[in-house]
Coordinates of C-alpha atoms in Angstrom, one line a residue:
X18 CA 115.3 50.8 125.7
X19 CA 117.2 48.3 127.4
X20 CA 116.6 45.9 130.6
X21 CA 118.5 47.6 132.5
X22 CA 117.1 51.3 131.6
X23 CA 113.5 49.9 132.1
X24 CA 114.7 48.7 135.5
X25 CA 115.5 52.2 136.8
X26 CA 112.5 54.4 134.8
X27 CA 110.1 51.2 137.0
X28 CA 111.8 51.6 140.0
X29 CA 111.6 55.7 139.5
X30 CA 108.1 55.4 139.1
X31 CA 107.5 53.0 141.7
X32 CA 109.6 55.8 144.5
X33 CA 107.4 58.7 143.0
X34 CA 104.6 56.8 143.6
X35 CA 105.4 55.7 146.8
X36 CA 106.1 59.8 147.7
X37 CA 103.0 61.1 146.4
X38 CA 101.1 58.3 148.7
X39 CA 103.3 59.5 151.2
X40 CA 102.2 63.2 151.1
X41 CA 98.0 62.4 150.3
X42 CA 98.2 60.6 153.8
X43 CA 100.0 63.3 155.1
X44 CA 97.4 65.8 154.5
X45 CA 94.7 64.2 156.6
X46 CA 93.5 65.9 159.6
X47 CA 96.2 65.6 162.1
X48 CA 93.8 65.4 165.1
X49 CA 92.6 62.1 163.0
X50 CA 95.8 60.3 164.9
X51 CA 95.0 61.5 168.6
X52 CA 93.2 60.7 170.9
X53 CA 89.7 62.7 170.7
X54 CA 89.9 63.0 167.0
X55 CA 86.0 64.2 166.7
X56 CA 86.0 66.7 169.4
X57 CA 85.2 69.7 167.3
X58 CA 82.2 68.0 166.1
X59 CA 78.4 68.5 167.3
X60 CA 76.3 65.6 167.3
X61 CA 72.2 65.1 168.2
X62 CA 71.6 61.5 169.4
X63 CA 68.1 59.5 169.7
X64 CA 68.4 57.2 172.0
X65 CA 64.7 56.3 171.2
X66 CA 62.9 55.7 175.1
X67 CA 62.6 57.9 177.7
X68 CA 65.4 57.6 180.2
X69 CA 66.4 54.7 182.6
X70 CA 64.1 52.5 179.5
X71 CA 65.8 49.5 179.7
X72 CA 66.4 49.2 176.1
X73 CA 67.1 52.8 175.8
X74 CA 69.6 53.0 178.2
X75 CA 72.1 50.6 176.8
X76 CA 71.9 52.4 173.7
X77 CA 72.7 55.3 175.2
X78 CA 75.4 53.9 177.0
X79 CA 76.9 53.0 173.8
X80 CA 76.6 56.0 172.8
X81 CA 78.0 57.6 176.1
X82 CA 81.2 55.5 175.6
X83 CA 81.9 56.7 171.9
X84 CA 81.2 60.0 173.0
X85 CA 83.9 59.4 175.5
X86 CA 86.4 57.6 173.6
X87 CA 86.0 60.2 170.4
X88 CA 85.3 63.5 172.0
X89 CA 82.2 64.6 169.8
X90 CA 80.3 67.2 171.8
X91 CA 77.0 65.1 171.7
X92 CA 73.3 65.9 172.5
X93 CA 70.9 63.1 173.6
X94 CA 67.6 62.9 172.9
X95 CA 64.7 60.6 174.7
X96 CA 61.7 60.4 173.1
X97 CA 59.9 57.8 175.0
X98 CA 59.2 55.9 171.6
X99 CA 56.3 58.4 170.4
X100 CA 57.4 58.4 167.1
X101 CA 55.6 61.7 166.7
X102 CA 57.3 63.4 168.9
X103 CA 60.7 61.7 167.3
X104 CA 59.5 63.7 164.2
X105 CA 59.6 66.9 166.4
X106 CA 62.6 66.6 167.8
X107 CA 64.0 65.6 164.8
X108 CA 62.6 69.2 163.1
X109 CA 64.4 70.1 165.9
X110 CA 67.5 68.7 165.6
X111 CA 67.4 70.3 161.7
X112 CA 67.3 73.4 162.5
X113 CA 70.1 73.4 165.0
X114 CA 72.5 72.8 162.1
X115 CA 74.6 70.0 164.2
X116 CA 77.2 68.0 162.0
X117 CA 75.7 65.2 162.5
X118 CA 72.5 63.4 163.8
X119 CA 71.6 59.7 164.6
X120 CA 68.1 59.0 164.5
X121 CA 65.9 56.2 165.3
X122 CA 64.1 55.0 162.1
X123 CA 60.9 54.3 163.8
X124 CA 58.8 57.2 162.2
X125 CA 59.8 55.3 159.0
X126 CA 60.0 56.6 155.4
X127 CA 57.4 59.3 154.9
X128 CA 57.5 61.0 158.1
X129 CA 61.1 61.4 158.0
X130 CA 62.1 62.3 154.2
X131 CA 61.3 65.9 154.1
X132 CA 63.8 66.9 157.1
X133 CA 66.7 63.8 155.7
X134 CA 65.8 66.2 152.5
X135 CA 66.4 69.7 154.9
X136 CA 69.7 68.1 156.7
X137 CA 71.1 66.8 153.3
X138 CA 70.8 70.2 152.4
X139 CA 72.2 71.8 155.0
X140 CA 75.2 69.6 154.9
X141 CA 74.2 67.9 158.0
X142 CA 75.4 64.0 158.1
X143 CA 72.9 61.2 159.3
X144 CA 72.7 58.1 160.8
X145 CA 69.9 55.5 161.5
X146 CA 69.4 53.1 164.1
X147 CA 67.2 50.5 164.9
X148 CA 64.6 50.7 162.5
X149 CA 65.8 51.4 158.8
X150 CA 64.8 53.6 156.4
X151 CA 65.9 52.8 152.9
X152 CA 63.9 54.7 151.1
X153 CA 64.8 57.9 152.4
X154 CA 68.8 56.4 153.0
X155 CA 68.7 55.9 149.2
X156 CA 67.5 59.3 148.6
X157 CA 69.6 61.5 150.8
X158 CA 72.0 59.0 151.7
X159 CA 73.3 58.0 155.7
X160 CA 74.2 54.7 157.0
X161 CA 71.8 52.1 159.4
X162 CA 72.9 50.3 162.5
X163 CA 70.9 47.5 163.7
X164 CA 68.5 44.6 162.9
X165 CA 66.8 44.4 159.6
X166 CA 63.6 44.5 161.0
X167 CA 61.2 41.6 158.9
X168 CA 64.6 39.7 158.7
X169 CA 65.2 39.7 162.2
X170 CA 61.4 38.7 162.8
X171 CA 61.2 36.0 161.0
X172 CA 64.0 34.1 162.1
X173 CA 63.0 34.8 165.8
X174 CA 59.6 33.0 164.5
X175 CA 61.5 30.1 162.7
X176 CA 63.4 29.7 166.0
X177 CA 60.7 29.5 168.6
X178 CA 58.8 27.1 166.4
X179 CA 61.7 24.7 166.6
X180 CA 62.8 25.3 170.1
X181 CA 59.0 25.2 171.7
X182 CA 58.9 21.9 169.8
X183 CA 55.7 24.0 167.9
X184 CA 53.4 21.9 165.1
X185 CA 51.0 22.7 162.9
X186 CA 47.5 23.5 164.3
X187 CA 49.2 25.0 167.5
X188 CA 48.4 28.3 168.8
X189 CA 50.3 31.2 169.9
X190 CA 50.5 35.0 170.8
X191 CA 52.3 37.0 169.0
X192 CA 52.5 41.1 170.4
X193 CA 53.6 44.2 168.6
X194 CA 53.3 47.4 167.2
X195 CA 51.9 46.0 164.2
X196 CA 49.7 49.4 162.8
X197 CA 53.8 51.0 162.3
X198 CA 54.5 50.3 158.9
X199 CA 58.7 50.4 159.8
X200 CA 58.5 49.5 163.1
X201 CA 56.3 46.7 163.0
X202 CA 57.7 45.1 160.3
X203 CA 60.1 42.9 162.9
X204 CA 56.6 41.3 164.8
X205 CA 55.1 40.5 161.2
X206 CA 57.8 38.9 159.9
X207 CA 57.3 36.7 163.1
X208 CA 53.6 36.4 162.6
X209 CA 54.3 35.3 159.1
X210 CA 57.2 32.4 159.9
X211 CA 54.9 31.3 162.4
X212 CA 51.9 31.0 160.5
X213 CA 53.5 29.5 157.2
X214 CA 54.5 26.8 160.0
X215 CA 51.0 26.2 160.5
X216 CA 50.7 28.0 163.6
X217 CA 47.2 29.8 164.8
X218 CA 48.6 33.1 165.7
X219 CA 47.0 35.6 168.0
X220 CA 48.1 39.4 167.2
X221 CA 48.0 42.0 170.4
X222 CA 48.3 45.5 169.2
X223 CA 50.9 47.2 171.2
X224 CA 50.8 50.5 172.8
X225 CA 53.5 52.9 173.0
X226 CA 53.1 53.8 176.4
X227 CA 53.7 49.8 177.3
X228 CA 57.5 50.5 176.8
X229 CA 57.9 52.7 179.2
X230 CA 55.2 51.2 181.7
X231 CA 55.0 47.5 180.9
X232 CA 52.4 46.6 183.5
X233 CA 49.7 48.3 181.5
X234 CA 50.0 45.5 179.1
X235 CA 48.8 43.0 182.1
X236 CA 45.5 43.2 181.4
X237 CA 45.3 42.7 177.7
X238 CA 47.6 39.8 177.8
X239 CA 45.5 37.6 180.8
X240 CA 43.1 38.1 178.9
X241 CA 44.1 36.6 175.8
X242 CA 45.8 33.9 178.1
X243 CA 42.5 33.3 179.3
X244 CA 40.8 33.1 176.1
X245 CA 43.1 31.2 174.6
X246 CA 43.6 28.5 177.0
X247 CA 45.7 26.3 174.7
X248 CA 48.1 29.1 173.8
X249 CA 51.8 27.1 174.0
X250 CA 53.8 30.3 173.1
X251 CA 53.8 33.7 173.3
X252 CA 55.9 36.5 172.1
X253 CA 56.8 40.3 173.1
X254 CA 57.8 42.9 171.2
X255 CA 60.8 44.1 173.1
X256 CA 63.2 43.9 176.3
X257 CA 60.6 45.6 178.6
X258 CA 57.8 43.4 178.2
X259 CA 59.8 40.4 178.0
X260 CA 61.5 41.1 180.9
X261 CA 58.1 41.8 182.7
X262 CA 57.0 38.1 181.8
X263 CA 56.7 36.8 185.1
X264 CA 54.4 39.5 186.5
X265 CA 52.1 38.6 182.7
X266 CA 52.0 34.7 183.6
X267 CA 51.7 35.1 187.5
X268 CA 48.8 37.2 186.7
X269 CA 46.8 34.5 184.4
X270 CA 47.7 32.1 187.0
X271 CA 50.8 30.5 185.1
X272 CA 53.8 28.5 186.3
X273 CA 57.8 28.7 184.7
X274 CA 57.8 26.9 181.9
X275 CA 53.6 26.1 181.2
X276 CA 54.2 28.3 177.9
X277 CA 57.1 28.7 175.8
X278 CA 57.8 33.0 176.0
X279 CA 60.5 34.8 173.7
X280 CA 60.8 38.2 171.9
X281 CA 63.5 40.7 171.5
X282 CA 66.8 41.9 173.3
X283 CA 68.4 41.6 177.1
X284 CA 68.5 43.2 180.0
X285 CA 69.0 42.4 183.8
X286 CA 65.7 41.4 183.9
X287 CA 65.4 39.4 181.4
X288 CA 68.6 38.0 182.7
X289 CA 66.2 36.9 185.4
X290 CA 63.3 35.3 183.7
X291 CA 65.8 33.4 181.9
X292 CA 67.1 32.3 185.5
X293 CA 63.4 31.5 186.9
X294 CA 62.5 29.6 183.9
X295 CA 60.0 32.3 182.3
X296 CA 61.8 33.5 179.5
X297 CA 63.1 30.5 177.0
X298 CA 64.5 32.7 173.7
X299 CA 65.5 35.8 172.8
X300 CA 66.9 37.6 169.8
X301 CA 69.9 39.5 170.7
X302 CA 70.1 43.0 168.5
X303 CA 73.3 44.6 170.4
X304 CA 71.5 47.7 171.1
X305 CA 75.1 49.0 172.6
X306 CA 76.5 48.7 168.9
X307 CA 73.4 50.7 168.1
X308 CA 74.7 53.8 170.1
X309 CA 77.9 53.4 169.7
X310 CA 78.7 53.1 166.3
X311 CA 76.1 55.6 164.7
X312 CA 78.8 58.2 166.6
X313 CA 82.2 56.8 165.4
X314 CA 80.4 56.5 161.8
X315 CA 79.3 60.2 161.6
X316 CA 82.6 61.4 163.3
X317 CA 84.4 59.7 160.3
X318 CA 82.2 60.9 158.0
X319 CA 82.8 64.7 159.0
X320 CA 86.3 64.2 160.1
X321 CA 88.1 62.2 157.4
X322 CA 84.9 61.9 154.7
X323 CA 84.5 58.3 155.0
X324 CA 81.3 56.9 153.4
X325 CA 78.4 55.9 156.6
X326 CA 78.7 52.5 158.2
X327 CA 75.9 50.1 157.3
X328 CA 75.9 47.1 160.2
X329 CA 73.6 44.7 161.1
X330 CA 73.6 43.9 164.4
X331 CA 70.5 41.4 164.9
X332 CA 72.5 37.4 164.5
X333 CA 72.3 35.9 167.6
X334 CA 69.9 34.2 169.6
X335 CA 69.9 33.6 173.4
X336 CA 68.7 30.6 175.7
X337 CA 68.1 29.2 178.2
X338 CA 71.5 27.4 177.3
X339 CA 73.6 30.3 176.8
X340 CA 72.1 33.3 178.6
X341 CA 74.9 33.4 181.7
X342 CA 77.1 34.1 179.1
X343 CA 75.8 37.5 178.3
X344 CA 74.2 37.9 182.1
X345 CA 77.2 39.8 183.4
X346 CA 77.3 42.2 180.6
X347 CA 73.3 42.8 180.8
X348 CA 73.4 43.8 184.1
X349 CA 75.4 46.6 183.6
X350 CA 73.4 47.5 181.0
X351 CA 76.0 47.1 178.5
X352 CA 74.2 43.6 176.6

């Protein structure tokens, strides 16, 4: 064959090619181009509290917007953070058939693999958020978006030893849910970085009920404050204690700044303990990403059969430094 031959069959193949590309791509859902590409799909959404929760809410107004933006006909669920009833809504949620679901992982593993087992067979598409769940993601597939938990934890532990200016043979206060194998996996991993620092670390079992009313956590904390006079730093579990940290210290008789508080996420009012000196650190998870992305993933997974997103969401840190960055933004509930 010569050059020249070769030259046309390559550039023949390269057209026909080029044509076939053409027409796969032009076989894709056309609603997949306009605007409200996923409105024929029927979604069930955990937001995880109960409503107006301060974390809660800015998941679900991540949520709201993607429901906006795609057009998925989209169900919201609040569950208060009772991970039992999470289970039961989840049943639930099964047995309505949706197309899709985005659950918060804090039931963890066991609780939920027999219904990720019942959606996968029903063809239903899942998401996780917040807490994951590999165990049952690797057996029934769905994506995670969020912080990986013990990860997240223990770099929020490394953090507040350095910035509290912590040494070995000080003590602090460490609260979370630490009996919840998946959930609590974020407060031990800050329990552990702590405590391979050398720091004496004082656990406070958490309640479920402190989320959605933070005060009743008042009395257990003065009284470790009180028993533990020499306690330099103590952390919270989540945005609704640790924005509730002035009303903890005021209440055990403490100033801004006599002990070094942090924990997890923002929120207007954690915007203002940052501003009165109470709060010093936080670890930023993005709990808008958390709502809003679960949606667009599942409506390209039904849609146009993409594989689920996996994102972690849990990088940053915020300080006393930085926090007016991200202040605007957190009182609209949006950071």
């Amino acid at each position: 064959m010569s050059i020249t031959t070769r030259r046309t069959v390559l550039r023949s193949t390269v057209v026909a090619t080029a044509a076939a590309l053409c027409a796969s791509i032009s076989t894709l859902p056309a609603q997949a181009l306009d605007a409200q590409w996923c409105k024929d799909v029927h979604i069930r959404f955990f937001v995880g509290g109960a409503e107006g929760d301060a974390f809660g809410t800015i998941v679900y107004n991540g949520a709201k917007q993607a429901a906006a933006d795609l057009g998925p006909k989209v169900d919201y669920i609040f569950s208060g953070w009772d991970v039992e009833k999470m289970v039961q809504q989840l049943r639930e949620a099964v047995a309505v058939k949706p197309q899709g679901i985005a659950m918060m992982g804090h039931p963890g593993d066991a609780a939920i693999m027999p219904l990720a087992e019942q959606a996968h067979k029903d063809g239903i598409k899942m998401m996780y958020q917040n807490v994951p769940v590999p165990t049952v993601v690797a057996a029934f597939g769905g994506g995670y978006v969020g912080a990986q938990q013990e990860q997240q934890g223990r770099a929020l532990g490394a953090e507040a030893f350095k910035l509290a200016g912590l040494k070995a043979g000080d003590k602090a206060i460490m609260i979370g849910p630490f009996e919840n194998e998946s959930r609590g996996a974020r407060e031990r991993g800050t329990v552990a970085a702590l405590k391979e620092a050398g720091v004496d670390v004082v656990q406070i079992n958490s309640q479920t009920e402190w989320a959605a009313d933070p005060n009743l956590a008042i009395p257990p904390i003065t009284a470790a404050l009180l028993n533990n006079p020499g306690v330099k730093a103590v952390g919270y579990p989540g945005g609704q204690m640790l924005g509730n940290v002035a009303t903890y210290m005021q209440a055990a008789g403490r100033k801004p700044g006599d002990i070094f508080n942090f924990g997890f996420d923002t929120s207007p009012q954690i915007v203002e303990a940052f501003k009165g000196g109470w709060v010093q650190l936080t670890a930023d998870q993005q709990p808008f990403m958390q709502g809003y992305l679960p949606i667009l993933s599942l409506c390209q997974q039904v849609v146009l059969g993409l594989a689920p997103m996996n994102v972690d969401t849990g990088a940053g840190f915020v300080t006393p430094q930085n926090y007016e960055i991200v202040s605007e933004l957190a009182k609209q509930a949006l950071r």
